[in-house]
mmCIF file of C-alpha atoms (C1' of nucleotides) in Angstrom:
data_model
loop_
_atom_site.group_PDB
_atom_site.id
_atom_site.type_symbol
_atom_site.label_atom_id
_atom_site.label_comp_id
_atom_site.label_asym_id
_atom_site.label_seq_id
_atom_site.Cartn_x
_atom_site.Cartn_y
_atom_site.Cartn_z
ATOM 1 C CA MET A 269 0.389 65.622 -31.016
ATOM 2 C CA GLY A 270 -0.290 68.996 -31.550
ATOM 3 C CA ARG A 271 -3.363 70.621 -30.726
ATOM 4 C CA GLN A 272 -5.069 73.644 -33.004
ATOM 5 C CA PRO A 273 -6.567 75.900 -31.232
ATOM 6 C CA CYS A 274 -9.582 76.772 -30.782
ATOM 7 C CA CYS A 275 -10.507 79.002 -33.342
ATOM 8 C CA ASP A 276 -8.684 81.561 -35.868
ATOM 9 C CA LYS A 277 -6.657 83.534 -33.986
ATOM 10 C CA LEU A 278 -7.373 86.664 -36.294
ATOM 11 C CA GLY A 279 -9.515 88.643 -36.103
ATOM 12 C CA VAL A 280 -10.800 87.373 -32.990
ATOM 13 C CA LYS A 281 -11.740 89.572 -31.006
ATOM 14 C CA LYS A 282 -10.674 89.261 -26.369
ATOM 15 C CA GLY A 283 -12.104 90.807 -23.335
ATOM 16 C CA PRO A 284 -15.888 92.534 -21.602
ATOM 17 C CA TRP A 285 -18.333 91.488 -24.395
ATOM 18 C CA THR A 286 -20.738 94.596 -25.537
ATOM 19 C CA ALA A 287 -23.845 94.255 -25.760
ATOM 20 C CA GLU A 288 -23.918 94.647 -29.182
ATOM 21 C CA GLU A 289 -22.272 91.517 -28.619
ATOM 22 C CA ASP A 290 -24.494 89.956 -26.354
ATOM 23 C CA LYS A 291 -27.269 91.258 -28.439
ATOM 24 C CA LYS A 292 -25.984 89.465 -31.100
ATOM 25 C CA LEU A 293 -25.569 86.052 -29.423
ATOM 26 C CA VAL A 294 -28.706 86.562 -27.011
ATOM 27 C CA ASN A 295 -30.909 86.671 -29.729
ATOM 28 C CA PHE A 296 -28.942 83.857 -32.246
ATOM 29 C CA MET A 297 -29.418 81.000 -29.200
ATOM 30 C CA LEU A 298 -32.658 82.399 -28.662
ATOM 31 C CA THR A 299 -33.933 81.723 -32.576
ATOM 32 C CA HIS A 300 -31.816 79.078 -33.181
ATOM 33 C CA GLY A 301 -31.346 76.758 -29.117
ATOM 34 C CA GLN A 302 -28.049 75.101 -28.042
ATOM 35 C CA CYS A 303 -25.747 74.242 -31.337
ATOM 36 C CA CYS A 304 -22.365 73.312 -32.310
ATOM 37 C CA TRP A 305 -20.927 75.990 -30.929
ATOM 38 C CA ARG A 306 -17.605 76.608 -33.234
ATOM 39 C CA ALA A 307 -20.215 78.023 -35.089
ATOM 40 C CA VAL A 308 -22.029 79.384 -33.401
ATOM 41 C CA PRO A 309 -19.935 83.118 -33.664
ATOM 42 C CA LYS A 310 -19.803 83.155 -38.127
ATOM 43 C CA LEU A 311 -24.011 81.541 -37.817
ATOM 44 C CA ALA A 312 -24.678 84.857 -34.582
ATOM 45 C CA GLY A 313 -22.170 87.107 -36.817
ATOM 46 C CA LEU A 314 -20.070 87.863 -33.495
ATOM 47 C CA ARG A 315 -15.559 87.718 -34.002
ATOM 48 C CA ARG A 316 -15.607 85.674 -31.051
ATOM 49 C CA CYS A 317 -14.181 81.449 -31.102
ATOM 50 C CA GLY A 318 -16.944 79.366 -30.745
ATOM 51 C CA LYS A 319 -15.542 78.870 -26.516
ATOM 52 C CA SER A 320 -16.038 82.211 -25.936
ATOM 53 C CA CYS A 321 -19.807 82.084 -27.604
ATOM 54 C CA ARG A 322 -20.366 79.204 -25.141
ATOM 55 C CA LEU A 323 -18.807 80.786 -21.751
ATOM 56 C CA ARG A 324 -20.751 83.767 -22.171
ATOM 57 C CA TRP A 325 -23.670 82.367 -22.381
ATOM 58 C CA THR A 326 -24.250 79.613 -19.989
ATOM 59 C CA ASN A 327 -22.357 81.762 -17.037
ATOM 60 C CA TYR A 328 -24.230 85.095 -18.098
ATOM 61 C CA LEU A 329 -26.560 85.069 -20.871
ATOM 62 C CA ARG A 330 -29.051 81.852 -20.559
ATOM 63 C CA PRO A 331 -31.871 82.701 -19.115
ATOM 64 C CA ASP A 332 -32.935 80.444 -16.787
ATOM 65 C CA LEU A 333 -29.547 81.835 -14.650
ATOM 66 C CA LYS A 334 -30.073 83.335 -10.104
ATOM 67 C CA ARG A 335 -28.742 87.042 -10.708
ATOM 68 C CA GLY A 336 -26.927 87.049 -7.059
ATOM 69 C CA LEU A 337 -25.144 85.940 -3.686
ATOM 70 C CA LEU A 338 -25.941 82.232 -3.315
ATOM 71 C CA ASN A 339 -28.078 82.157 -0.178
ATOM 72 C CA GLU A 340 -27.368 80.626 3.095
ATOM 73 C CA ALA A 341 -28.969 76.946 1.384
ATOM 74 C CA GLU A 342 -27.491 76.872 -1.273
ATOM 75 C CA GLU A 343 -24.193 77.676 0.318
ATOM 76 C CA GLN A 344 -24.253 74.687 3.205
ATOM 77 C CA LEU A 345 -25.446 73.034 0.176
ATOM 78 C CA VAL A 346 -22.248 73.516 -2.094
ATOM 79 C CA ILE A 347 -20.278 72.656 0.901
ATOM 80 C CA ASP A 348 -21.525 69.457 1.798
ATOM 81 C CA LEU A 349 -21.684 68.885 -2.298
ATOM 82 C CA HIS A 350 -17.854 70.250 -2.231
ATOM 83 C CA ALA A 351 -17.113 67.470 0.255
ATOM 84 C CA SER A 352 -18.668 64.621 -1.815
ATOM 85 C CA LEU A 353 -17.553 65.310 -5.193
ATOM 86 C CA GLY A 354 -14.652 67.381 -4.822
ATOM 87 C CA ASN A 355 -13.543 70.389 -6.693
ATOM 88 C CA ARG A 356 -15.696 68.926 -9.279
ATOM 89 C CA TRP A 357 -17.994 72.579 -9.609
ATOM 90 C CA SER A 358 -19.827 71.215 -12.612
ATOM 91 C CA LYS A 359 -20.963 67.993 -10.791
ATOM 92 C CA ILE A 360 -21.331 70.488 -7.704
ATOM 93 C CA ALA A 361 -23.385 73.440 -10.827
ATOM 94 C CA ALA A 362 -25.644 70.970 -11.290
ATOM 95 C CA ARG A 363 -27.521 70.356 -8.290
ATOM 96 C CA LEU A 364 -27.879 73.996 -8.042
ATOM 97 C CA PRO A 365 -30.473 75.052 -10.404
ATOM 98 C CA GLY A 366 -30.086 78.522 -12.436
ATOM 99 C CA ARG A 367 -26.216 78.157 -10.554
ATOM 100 C CA THR A 368 -22.866 78.037 -13.502
ATOM 101 C CA ASP A 369 -20.004 76.402 -12.664
ATOM 102 C CA ASN A 370 -18.171 78.978 -12.743
ATOM 103 C CA GLU A 371 -20.732 81.218 -10.434
ATOM 104 C CA ILE A 372 -19.987 78.594 -7.764
ATOM 105 C CA LYS A 373 -16.417 78.070 -8.231
ATOM 106 C CA ASN A 374 -15.376 81.806 -7.629
ATOM 107 C CA HIS A 375 -17.708 82.005 -4.296
ATOM 108 C CA TRP A 376 -16.381 78.692 -3.173
ATOM 109 C CA ASN A 377 -12.362 81.208 -3.783
ATOM 110 C CA THR A 378 -13.589 84.059 -2.646
ATOM 111 C CA HIS A 379 -16.300 83.424 0.414
ATOM 112 C CA ILE A 380 -17.019 80.132 1.450
ATOM 113 C CA LYS A 381 -12.918 79.112 1.644
ATOM 114 C CA LYS A 382 -12.625 82.578 3.659
ATOM 115 C CA LYS A 383 -16.101 81.323 5.982
ATOM 116 C CA LEU A 384 -15.059 77.754 6.516
ATOM 117 C CA ILE A 385 -11.294 78.633 7.742
ATOM 118 C CA LYS A 386 -12.543 80.713 10.258
ATOM 119 C CA MET A 387 -14.399 78.195 11.677
ATOM 120 C CA GLY A 388 -11.720 75.775 11.587
ATOM 121 C CA ILE A 389 -12.759 74.475 8.828
ATOM 122 C CA ASP A 390 -10.247 72.869 6.479
ATOM 123 C CA PRO A 391 -11.744 73.883 2.816
ATOM 124 C CA ILE A 392 -10.117 71.167 0.419
ATOM 125 C CA THR A 393 -11.140 67.573 3.120
ATOM 126 C CA HIS A 394 -13.797 69.579 5.370
ATOM 127 C CA GLU A 395 -12.234 68.123 8.726
ATOM 128 C CA PRO A 396 -11.164 70.510 11.592
ATOM 129 C CA LEU A 397 -7.868 72.454 10.545
ATOM 130 C CA HIS A 398 -6.405 71.167 14.073
ATOM 131 C CA LYS A 399 -6.539 67.768 13.926
ATOM 132 C CA GLN A 400 -4.437 68.610 11.197
ATOM 133 C CA VAL A 401 -0.835 68.106 11.028
ATOM 134 C CA THR A 402 1.732 70.738 10.995
ATOM 135 C CA THR A 403 4.851 70.743 9.396
ATOM 136 C CA PRO A 404 7.239 73.019 9.611
ATOM 137 C CA GLN A 405 7.806 73.545 6.304
ATOM 138 C CA GLU A 406 4.584 75.636 6.662
ATOM 139 C CA THR A 407 4.209 79.190 5.664
ATOM 140 C CA PRO A 408 3.668 81.900 8.564
ATOM 141 C CA SER A 409 0.595 82.814 7.118
ATOM 142 C CA SER A 410 -0.463 79.324 7.388
ATOM 143 C CA ALA A 411 0.484 79.090 10.793
ATOM 144 C CA ASN A 412 -1.416 82.020 11.192
ATOM 145 C CA ASP A 413 -3.960 81.379 8.983
ATOM 146 C CA GLN A 414 -4.399 77.540 11.134
ATOM 147 C CA GLN A 415 -3.606 79.537 14.703
ATOM 148 C CA ASN A 416 -6.556 81.627 14.432
ATOM 149 C CA VAL A 417 -9.439 79.686 13.780
ATOM 150 C CA ASN A 418 -12.430 78.877 15.913
ATOM 151 C CA ILE A 419 -12.037 82.999 16.233
ATOM 152 C CA PRO A 420 -15.298 84.591 14.326
ATOM 153 C CA GLU A 421 -15.186 87.743 15.331
ATOM 154 C CA HIS A 422 -13.607 90.377 12.797
ATOM 155 C CA GLY A 423 -13.044 89.767 9.246
ATOM 156 C CA VAL A 424 -10.555 88.599 7.910
ATOM 157 C CA SER A 425 -9.492 92.201 5.500
ATOM 158 C CA GLY A 426 -12.456 94.539 5.070
ATOM 159 C CA ASN A 427 -14.133 92.390 3.738
ATOM 160 C CA ASP A 428 -16.772 93.548 1.067
ATOM 161 C CA ASN A 429 -20.398 93.187 2.126
ATOM 162 C CA GLY A 430 -20.738 89.654 0.729
ATOM 163 C CA SER A 431 -18.560 88.675 3.398
ATOM 164 C CA SER A 432 -19.074 90.805 5.980
ATOM 165 C CA ALA A 433 -22.364 89.970 6.206
ATOM 166 C CA THR A 434 -21.569 86.250 6.893
ATOM 167 C CA GLU A 435 -18.704 87.000 9.360
ATOM 168 C CA ASN A 436 -21.348 87.285 12.189
ATOM 169 C CA SER A 437 -21.710 84.735 12.447
ATOM 170 C CA SER A 438 -22.606 82.644 15.499
ATOM 171 C CA SER A 439 -20.617 79.780 17.079
ATOM 172 C CA ASN A 440 -24.046 78.087 16.563
ATOM 173 C CA GLU A 441 -23.813 78.114 13.228
ATOM 174 C CA ALA A 442 -20.560 76.822 12.473
ATOM 175 C CA GLN A 443 -20.733 73.411 15.150
ATOM 176 C CA SER A 444 -24.568 72.990 12.464
ATOM 177 C CA LEU A 445 -21.950 73.634 9.259
ATOM 178 C CA ILE A 446 -19.375 71.165 11.281
ATOM 179 C CA GLU A 447 -22.270 68.442 12.123
ATOM 180 C CA VAL A 448 -23.906 68.670 8.803
ATOM 181 C CA ASN A 449 -20.461 67.947 6.531
ATOM 182 C CA ALA A 450 -20.007 65.353 8.966
ATOM 183 C CA ASN A 451 -23.889 64.001 9.129
ATOM 184 C CA SER A 452 -24.927 64.356 5.223
ATOM 185 C CA ASP A 453 -24.528 60.819 4.742
ATOM 186 C CA ASP A 454 -27.663 60.602 6.955
ATOM 187 C CA ASP A 455 -29.504 63.768 6.189
ATOM 188 C CA PRO A 456 -32.141 62.921 3.622
ATOM 189 C CA LEU A 457 -31.948 65.603 1.672
ATOM 190 C CA VAL A 458 -28.455 65.864 0.774
ATOM 191 C CA SER A 459 -28.462 62.260 -0.193
ATOM 192 C CA TYR A 460 -30.837 62.977 -1.817
ATOM 193 C CA ILE A 461 -29.366 66.162 -3.989
ATOM 194 C CA LEU A 462 -25.874 63.161 -4.355
ATOM 195 C CA SER A 463 -28.083 60.840 -6.048
ATOM 196 C CA ASP A 464 -28.160 60.638 -9.994
ATOM 197 C CA THR A 465 -32.160 60.685 -9.115
ATOM 198 C CA PHE A 466 -32.196 64.385 -8.200
ATOM 199 C CA LEU A 467 -30.682 64.786 -12.174
ATOM 200 C CA GLU A 468 -33.184 62.860 -13.593
ATOM 201 C CA ASP A 469 -36.191 65.010 -11.498
ATOM 202 C CA TRP A 470 -37.301 67.804 -14.435
ATOM 203 C CA SER A 471 -39.817 68.172 -12.108
ATOM 204 C CA TRP A 472 -37.703 70.875 -9.711
ATOM 205 C CA ASN A 473 -38.258 74.680 -10.986
ATOM 206 C CA PHE A 474 -36.379 76.867 -12.300
ATOM 207 C CA PRO A 475 -36.977 79.482 -9.474
ATOM 208 C CA ALA A 476 -34.649 82.189 -12.004
ATOM 209 C CA VAL A 477 -35.674 85.628 -12.124
ATOM 210 C CA GLU A 478 -37.082 86.515 -15.564
ATOM 211 C CA ASP A 479 -34.432 88.701 -17.297
ATOM 212 C CA ASN A 480 -35.988 90.903 -18.850
ATOM 213 C CA TYR A 481 -34.842 90.736 -22.704
ATOM 214 C CA SER A 482 -36.759 93.412 -24.588
ATOM 215 C CA ASP A 483 -33.537 95.287 -24.039
ATOM 216 C CA PHE A 484 -31.912 93.112 -26.510
ATOM 217 C CA GLY A 485 -34.439 93.771 -28.101
ATOM 218 C CA LEU A 486 -36.559 90.601 -28.411
ATOM 219 C CA SER A 487 -40.988 90.053 -28.001
ATOM 220 C CA SER A 488 -41.728 89.607 -23.958
ATOM 221 C CA THR A 489 -42.951 85.906 -24.880
ATOM 222 C CA SER A 490 -39.996 84.209 -24.140
ATOM 223 C CA SER A 491 -40.181 85.992 -20.342
ATOM 224 C CA GLU A 492 -43.936 85.415 -19.753
ATOM 225 C CA ASP A 493 -42.894 81.556 -20.279
ATOM 226 C CA ASN A 494 -42.232 79.099 -17.952
ATOM 227 C CA SER A 495 -38.101 79.498 -18.240
ATOM 228 C CA SER A 496 -37.226 75.829 -19.840
ATOM 229 C CA ALA A 497 -40.136 76.655 -23.082
ATOM 230 C CA TRP A 498 -37.972 78.623 -24.366
ATOM 231 C CA PHE A 499 -36.049 76.296 -25.153
ATOM 232 C CA MET A 500 -37.474 74.096 -26.663
ATOM 233 C CA ASP A 501 -39.952 76.269 -28.824
ATOM 234 C CA CYS A 502 -36.383 77.419 -30.211
ATOM 235 C CA LYS A 503 -36.247 73.249 -31.253
ATOM 236 C CA ASP A 504 -38.866 73.946 -32.898
ATOM 237 C CA PHE A 505 -38.127 76.736 -35.101
ATOM 238 C CA GLY A 506 -37.628 75.309 -38.689
ATOM 239 C CA VAL A 507 -33.072 74.850 -37.970
ATOM 240 C CA GLU A 508 -33.624 73.291 -41.653
ATOM 241 C CA ASP A 509 -33.905 76.699 -42.874
ATOM 242 C CA PHE A 510 -30.529 77.195 -41.472
ATOM 243 C CA GLU A 511 -28.990 74.064 -42.333
ATOM 244 C CA LEU A 512 -28.421 74.075 -38.698
ATOM 245 C CA GLY A 513 -30.819 70.505 -38.447
ATOM 246 C CA ASN A 514 -27.913 67.990 -36.784
ATOM 247 C CA CYS A 515 -26.579 70.237 -34.467
ATOM 248 C CA ILE A 516 -29.520 70.133 -32.039
ATOM 249 C CA ASN A 517 -30.700 66.588 -30.951
ATOM 250 C "C1'" DA B 151 -8.488 114.116 -3.632
ATOM 251 C "C1'" DA B 152 -5.011 111.393 -4.083
ATOM 252 C "C1'" DT B 153 -3.647 106.631 -3.865
ATOM 253 C "C1'" DG B 154 -2.304 102.352 -2.778
ATOM 254 C "C1'" DG B 155 -3.576 98.017 -1.841
ATOM 255 C "C1'" DC B 156 -8.327 94.325 -1.906
ATOM 256 C "C1'" DT B 157 -11.182 91.924 -3.573
ATOM 257 C "C1'" DC B 158 -14.400 89.864 -6.558
ATOM 258 C "C1'" DC B 159 -15.446 87.623 -10.303
ATOM 259 C "C1'" DA B 160 -15.906 87.803 -16.200
ATOM 260 C "C1'" DA B 161 -13.514 86.020 -18.890
ATOM 261 C "C1'" DC B 162 -9.014 82.820 -20.499
ATOM 262 C "C1'" DC B 163 -6.221 79.194 -21.310
ATOM 263 C "C1'" DG B 164 -4.898 74.271 -21.707
ATOM 264 C "C1'" DC B 165 -5.972 69.773 -20.704
ATOM 265 C "C1'" DG B 166 -8.907 65.708 -20.715
ATOM 266 C "C1'" DA B 167 -12.696 63.619 -21.816
ATOM 267 C "C1'" DA B 168 -15.982 62.841 -25.676
ATOM 268 C "C1'" DT B 169 -16.786 61.903 -30.814
ATOM 269 C "C1'" DG B 170 -16.412 60.493 -35.193
ATOM 270 C "C1'" DG B 171 -14.831 59.056 -40.104
ATOM 271 C "C1'" DG C 146 -7.376 51.033 -33.231
ATOM 272 C "C1'" DC C 147 -6.108 55.396 -34.773
ATOM 273 C "C1'" DC C 148 -6.695 60.448 -35.661
ATOM 274 C "C1'" DA C 149 -8.400 65.078 -35.938
ATOM 275 C "C1'" DT C 150 -12.702 67.702 -33.853
ATOM 276 C "C1'" DT C 151 -15.249 69.274 -30.912
ATOM 277 C "C1'" DC C 152 -16.426 70.205 -26.247
ATOM 278 C "C1'" DG C 153 -16.356 70.493 -21.244
ATOM 279 C "C1'" DC C 154 -13.803 71.110 -17.110
ATOM 280 C "C1'" DG C 155 -10.992 73.949 -13.327
ATOM 281 C "C1'" DG C 156 -7.164 76.419 -12.871
ATOM 282 C "C1'" DT C 157 -5.669 80.901 -13.907
ATOM 283 C "C1'" DT C 158 -5.923 86.239 -14.295
ATOM 284 C "C1'" DG C 159 -6.665 90.647 -15.355
ATOM 285 C "C1'" DG C 160 -9.382 94.551 -14.353
ATOM 286 C "C1'" DA C 161 -13.008 97.114 -12.238
ATOM 287 C "C1'" DG C 162 -14.138 98.512 -8.239
ATOM 288 C "C1'" DC C 163 -14.474 99.685 -3.451
ATOM 289 C "C1'" DC C 164 -11.512 101.546 0.827
ATOM 290 C "C1'" DA C 165 -8.703 102.304 4.339
ATOM 291 C "C1'" DT C 166 -5.186 105.718 4.548
#
DNA sequence: AATGGCTCCAACCGCGAATGG
DNA sequence: GCCATTCGCGGTTGGAGCCAT
């Protein structure tokens, strides 16, 4: 069956978001809470499709988001989770408070993948690369990748600070990564994080860096609250007044 | 200083899942 | 059960910024 476009193509803006658009979306979301995304652009006065609004909010504007590169512990957790879950970025992100699937996916593709390859670990199977059978059809570049494994020194190419900070990782680190991957099922912490119990346990805190939404013309009260209270407050806002009662569960 | 190549990440696209009538 | 609609996910891309020459 023919699928309709997610939004009316005419008059819908695309590309990078402006500060004004961010302001409108944040104001709307903080006032009404998460709602039926299709209605958001119209109600918020944005010329964007709902999909774009959802993406912007979840990946960039949400107050509980952490900023900056993943730290060592988070990176390790992503590797462990990827080993058991594969490319299910949303599932992985669900286990890392304050991180988005897009962010983790990007970090995986730009940093962790290279790091694992350099350590001699296949980023897909999480098995040591030298164990894998080299087929004659392999490209020269992939063959080089395999030849260059277990050479932790000097970067792949002039890389950014993110990867260069980790590129002088010692062989001990590589070894510990391999061990953790091999024993993740035995690690109680990893086992716990991999379990559904983790997701159901909302006692863990969002150590997110609180953004200052005063730039958006908002009062500072939301940033003074803990990071989840603002959303609960939004639900208590008179949604009926906006005919949105059926949108918020 | 110019420029060409590379890296990174925000945003888009298309598909499948979920949901409701 | 069928169909239409909406949502969410994962893969991909475009362009800004960085770096080496």
